[in-house]
Short mmCIF file of C-alpha atoms in Angstrom, two decimals:
data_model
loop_
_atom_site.label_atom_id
_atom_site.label_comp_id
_atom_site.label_asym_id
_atom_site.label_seq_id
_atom_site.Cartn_x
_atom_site.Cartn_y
_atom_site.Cartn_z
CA UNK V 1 -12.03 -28.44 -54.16
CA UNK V 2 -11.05 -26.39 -56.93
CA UNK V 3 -14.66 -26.48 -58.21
CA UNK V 4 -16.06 -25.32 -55.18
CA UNK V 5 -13.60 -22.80 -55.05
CA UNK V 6 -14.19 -21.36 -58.63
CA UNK V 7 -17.95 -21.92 -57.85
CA UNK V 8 -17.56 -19.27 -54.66
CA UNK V 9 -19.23 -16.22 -55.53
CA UNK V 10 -17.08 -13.06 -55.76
CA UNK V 11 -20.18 -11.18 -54.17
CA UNK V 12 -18.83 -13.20 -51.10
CA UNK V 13 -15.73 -11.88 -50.68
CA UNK V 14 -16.24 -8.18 -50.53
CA UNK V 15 -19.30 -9.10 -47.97
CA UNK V 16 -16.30 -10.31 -45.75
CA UNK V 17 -14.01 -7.36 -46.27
CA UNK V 18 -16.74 -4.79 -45.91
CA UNK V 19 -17.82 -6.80 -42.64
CA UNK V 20 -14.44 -6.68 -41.57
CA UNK V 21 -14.08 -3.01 -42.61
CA UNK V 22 -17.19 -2.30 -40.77
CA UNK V 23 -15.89 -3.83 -37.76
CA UNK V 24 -12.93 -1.76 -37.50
CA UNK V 25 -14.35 1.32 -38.20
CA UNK V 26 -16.84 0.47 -35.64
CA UNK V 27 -13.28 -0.10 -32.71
CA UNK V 28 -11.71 2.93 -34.02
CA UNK V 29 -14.91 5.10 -33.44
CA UNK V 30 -14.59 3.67 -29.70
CA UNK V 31 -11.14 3.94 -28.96
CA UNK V 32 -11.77 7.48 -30.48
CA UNK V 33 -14.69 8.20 -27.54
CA UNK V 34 -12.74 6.82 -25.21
CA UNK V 35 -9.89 8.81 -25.80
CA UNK V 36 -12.06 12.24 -26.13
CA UNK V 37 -14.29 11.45 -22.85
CA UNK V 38 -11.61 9.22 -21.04
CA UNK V 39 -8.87 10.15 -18.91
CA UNK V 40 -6.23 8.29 -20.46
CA UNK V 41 -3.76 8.91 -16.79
CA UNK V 42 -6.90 8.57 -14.54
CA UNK V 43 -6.02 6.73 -11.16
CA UNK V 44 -8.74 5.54 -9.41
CA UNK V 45 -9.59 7.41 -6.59
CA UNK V 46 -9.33 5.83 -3.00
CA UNK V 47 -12.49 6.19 -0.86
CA UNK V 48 -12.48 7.44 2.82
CA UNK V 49 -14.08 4.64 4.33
CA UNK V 50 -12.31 1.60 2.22
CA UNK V 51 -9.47 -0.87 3.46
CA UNK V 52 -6.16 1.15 3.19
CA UNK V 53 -4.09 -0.56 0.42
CA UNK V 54 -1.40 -2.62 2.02
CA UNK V 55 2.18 -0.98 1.13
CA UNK V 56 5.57 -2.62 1.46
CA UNK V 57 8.30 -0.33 0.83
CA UNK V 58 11.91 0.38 1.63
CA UNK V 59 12.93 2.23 4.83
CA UNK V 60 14.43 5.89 3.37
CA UNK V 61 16.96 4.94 6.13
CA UNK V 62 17.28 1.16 7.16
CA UNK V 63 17.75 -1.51 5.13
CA UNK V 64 14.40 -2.86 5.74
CA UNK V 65 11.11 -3.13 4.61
CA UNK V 66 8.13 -1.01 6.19
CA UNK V 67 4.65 -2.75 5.30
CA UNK V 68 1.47 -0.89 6.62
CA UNK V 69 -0.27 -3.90 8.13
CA UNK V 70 2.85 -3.86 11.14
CA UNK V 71 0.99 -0.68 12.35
CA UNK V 72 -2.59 -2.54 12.29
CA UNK V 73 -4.29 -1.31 16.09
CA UNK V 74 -3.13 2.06 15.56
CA UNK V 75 -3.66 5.62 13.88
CA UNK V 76 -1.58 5.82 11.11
CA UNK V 77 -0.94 9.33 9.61
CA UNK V 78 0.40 8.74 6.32
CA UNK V 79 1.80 12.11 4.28
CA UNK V 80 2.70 11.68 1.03
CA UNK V 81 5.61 14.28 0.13
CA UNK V 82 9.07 15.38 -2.22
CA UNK V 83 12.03 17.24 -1.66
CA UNK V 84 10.90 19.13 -4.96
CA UNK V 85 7.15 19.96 -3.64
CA UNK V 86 6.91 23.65 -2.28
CA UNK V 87 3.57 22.95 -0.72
CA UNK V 88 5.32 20.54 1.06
CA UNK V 89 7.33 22.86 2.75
CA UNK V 90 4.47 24.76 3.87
CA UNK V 91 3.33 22.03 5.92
CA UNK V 92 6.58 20.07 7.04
CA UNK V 93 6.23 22.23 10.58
CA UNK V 94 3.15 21.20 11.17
CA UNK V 95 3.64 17.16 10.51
CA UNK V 96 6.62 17.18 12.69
CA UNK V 97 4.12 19.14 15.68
CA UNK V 98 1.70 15.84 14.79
CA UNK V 99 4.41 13.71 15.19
CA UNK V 100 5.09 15.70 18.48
CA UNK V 101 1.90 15.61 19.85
CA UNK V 102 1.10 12.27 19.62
CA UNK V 103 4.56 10.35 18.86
CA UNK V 104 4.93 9.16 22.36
CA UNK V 105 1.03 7.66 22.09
CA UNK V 106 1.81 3.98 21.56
CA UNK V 107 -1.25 3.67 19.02
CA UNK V 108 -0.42 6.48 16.65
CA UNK V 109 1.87 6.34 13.77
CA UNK V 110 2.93 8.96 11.34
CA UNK V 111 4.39 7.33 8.12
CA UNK V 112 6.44 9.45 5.27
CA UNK V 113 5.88 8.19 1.53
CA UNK V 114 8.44 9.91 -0.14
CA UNK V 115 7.40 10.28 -3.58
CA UNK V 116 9.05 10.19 -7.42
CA UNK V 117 12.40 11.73 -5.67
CA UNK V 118 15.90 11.32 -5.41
CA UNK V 119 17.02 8.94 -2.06
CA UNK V 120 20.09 11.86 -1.25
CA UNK V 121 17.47 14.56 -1.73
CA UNK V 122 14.94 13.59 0.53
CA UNK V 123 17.53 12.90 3.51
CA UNK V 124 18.67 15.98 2.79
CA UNK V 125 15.77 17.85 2.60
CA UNK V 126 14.77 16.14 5.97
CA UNK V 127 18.00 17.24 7.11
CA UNK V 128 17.32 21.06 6.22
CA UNK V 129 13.86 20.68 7.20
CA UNK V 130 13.84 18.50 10.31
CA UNK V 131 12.74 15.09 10.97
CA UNK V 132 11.10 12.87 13.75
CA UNK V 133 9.43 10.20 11.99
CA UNK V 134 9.41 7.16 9.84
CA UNK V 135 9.77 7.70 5.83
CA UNK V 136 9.57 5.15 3.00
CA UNK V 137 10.19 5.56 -0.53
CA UNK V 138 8.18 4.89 -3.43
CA UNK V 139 10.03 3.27 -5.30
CA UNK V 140 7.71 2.37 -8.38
CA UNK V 141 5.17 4.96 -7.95
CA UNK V 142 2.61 2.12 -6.73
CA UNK V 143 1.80 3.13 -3.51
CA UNK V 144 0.91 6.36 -5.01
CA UNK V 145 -1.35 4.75 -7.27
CA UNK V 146 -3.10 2.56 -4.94
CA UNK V 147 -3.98 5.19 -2.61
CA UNK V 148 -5.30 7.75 -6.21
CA UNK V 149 -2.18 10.36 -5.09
CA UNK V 150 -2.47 12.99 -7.94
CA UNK V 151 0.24 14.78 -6.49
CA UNK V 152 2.02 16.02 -3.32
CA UNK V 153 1.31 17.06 -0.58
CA UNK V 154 -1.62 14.17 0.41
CA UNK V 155 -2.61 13.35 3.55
CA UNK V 156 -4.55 9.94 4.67
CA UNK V 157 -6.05 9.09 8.31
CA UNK V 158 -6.08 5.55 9.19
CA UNK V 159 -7.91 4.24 11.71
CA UNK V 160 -7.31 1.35 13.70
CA UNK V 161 -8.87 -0.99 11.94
CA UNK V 162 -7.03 -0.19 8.62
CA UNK V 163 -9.79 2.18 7.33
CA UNK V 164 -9.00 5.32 5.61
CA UNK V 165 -10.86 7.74 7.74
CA UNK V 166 -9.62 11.27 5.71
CA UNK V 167 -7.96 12.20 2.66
CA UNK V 168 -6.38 15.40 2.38
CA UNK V 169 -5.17 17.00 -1.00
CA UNK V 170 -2.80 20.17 -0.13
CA UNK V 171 -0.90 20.94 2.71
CA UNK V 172 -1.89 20.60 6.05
CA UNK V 173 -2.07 24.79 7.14
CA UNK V 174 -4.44 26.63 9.10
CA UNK V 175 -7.85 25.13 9.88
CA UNK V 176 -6.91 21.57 8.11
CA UNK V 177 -4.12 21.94 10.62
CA UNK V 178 -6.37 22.18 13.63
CA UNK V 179 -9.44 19.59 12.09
CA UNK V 180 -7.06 17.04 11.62
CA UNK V 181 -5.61 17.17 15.15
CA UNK V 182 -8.68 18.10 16.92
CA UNK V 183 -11.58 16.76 14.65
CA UNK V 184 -9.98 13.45 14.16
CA UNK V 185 -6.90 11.91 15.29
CA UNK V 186 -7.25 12.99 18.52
CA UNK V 187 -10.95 11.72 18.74
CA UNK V 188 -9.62 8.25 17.13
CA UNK V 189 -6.92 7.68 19.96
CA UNK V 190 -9.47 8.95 22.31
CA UNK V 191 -11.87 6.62 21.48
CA UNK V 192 -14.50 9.58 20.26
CA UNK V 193 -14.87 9.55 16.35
CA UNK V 194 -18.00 9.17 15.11
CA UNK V 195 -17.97 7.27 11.63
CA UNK V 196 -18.64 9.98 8.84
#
C-alpha cells in the first residue's frame, strides 16, 4: 500500500483539485445567475381558472377553524386585507355592500383573510370600519402564499366548483366595483357566467 501510494503521481492530485475547483466555480457562476435573473421572494402566481388552494385557518372571532372546502357549492368572495392597508380602506364600503347584496343568497360567501396583522387591530379596525362577514387570520402567511398575494388589498372569485374565476390586485372602486358584482358574481349565482 505504501508503494502504491508513493507510486501515485503528483500530476494526479492537482487534476482532482482543479476538477473540484472547476466544479465550484462552475455552482457559484449559477447561483450567481440565479440570483441576478431570479426573484429570490417570487411566489408563484395563482391562475384564474385553477383549484382554489384549500385554507384552514382560525376564526378572527370563534374559537374555531374556517377551512374553504365547508363553502364547496357556493360563490366564495375571498378579500384579502390589514388594519394597516390604506387601500383597504378605500374599498371596505364596498365589500360590506357585496356582503349586502348577496349575504342572504344561501350560495354566496364572502370570506376575510386578514393578513400579517395584529388580532386586536383587525377587530378593531372592523369595529371602526364596520363588519358583516366572516374573517380569518393568517396566521403563518401561507394562505397568502398559496393563493401568490403580493400584497393587500386582493380579491379572488370562486366559483362553485372551487375554481378561481377572478383575481383582483387593488381595491375594489369604481368600475371593478360594478364588474365584479354585475360581470360575475351575480352571473355565477344566476347561473349565467360564461367560462373566460
Amino acid at each position: 500500500m505504501k508503494e502504491m501510494a508513493e507510486n501515485k503521481s503528483p500530476s494526479a492530485g492537482v487534476r482532482g483539485w482543479q476538477i473540484a475547483l472547476l466544479v465550484g466555480i462552475f455552482g457559484l457562476i449559477i447561483l450567481f445567475y440565479k440570483g441576478l435573473w431570479g426573484n429570490p421572494s417570487f411566489i408563484p402566481p395563482v391562475i384564474v381558472g385553477t383549484a382554489a388552494p384549500e385554507i384552514t385557518a382560525p376564526d378572527l372571532y370563534q374559537p374555531r377553524e374556517v377551512t374553504l372546502s365547508q363553502f364547496r357549492g357556493k360563490v366564495v368572495v375571498l378579500n384579502f386585507w390589514a388594519s394597516w392597508c390604506l387601500e383597504c380602506k378605500l374599498e371596505h364600503q364596498n365589500l360590506l355592500a357585496i356582503q349586502k347584496r348577496f349575504g342572504e343568497n344561501p350560495n354566496f360567501v364572502m370570506l376575510g383573510v386578514n393578513y400579517q396583522d395584529k388580532e386586536d387591530l383587525a377587530r378593531q379596525y372592523l369595529q371602526e370600519h364596520g363588519n358583516n362577514f366572516e374573517h380569518v387570520r393568517d396566521l403563518k402567511g401561507r394562505i397568502s402564499i398559496d393563493y401568490g398575494v403580493y400584497g393587500v388589498p386582493e380579491t379572488f372569485v370562486i366559483d362553485q366548483n372551487g375554481v378561481i374565476r377572478h383575481k383582483q390586485i387593488g381595491p375594489i372602486v369604481g368600475e371593478t366595483y360594478t364588474f365584479l358584482v354585475e360581470g360575475l358574481i351575480e352571473p355565477l349565482l344566476n347561473g349565467t357566467a360564461t367560462t373566460s
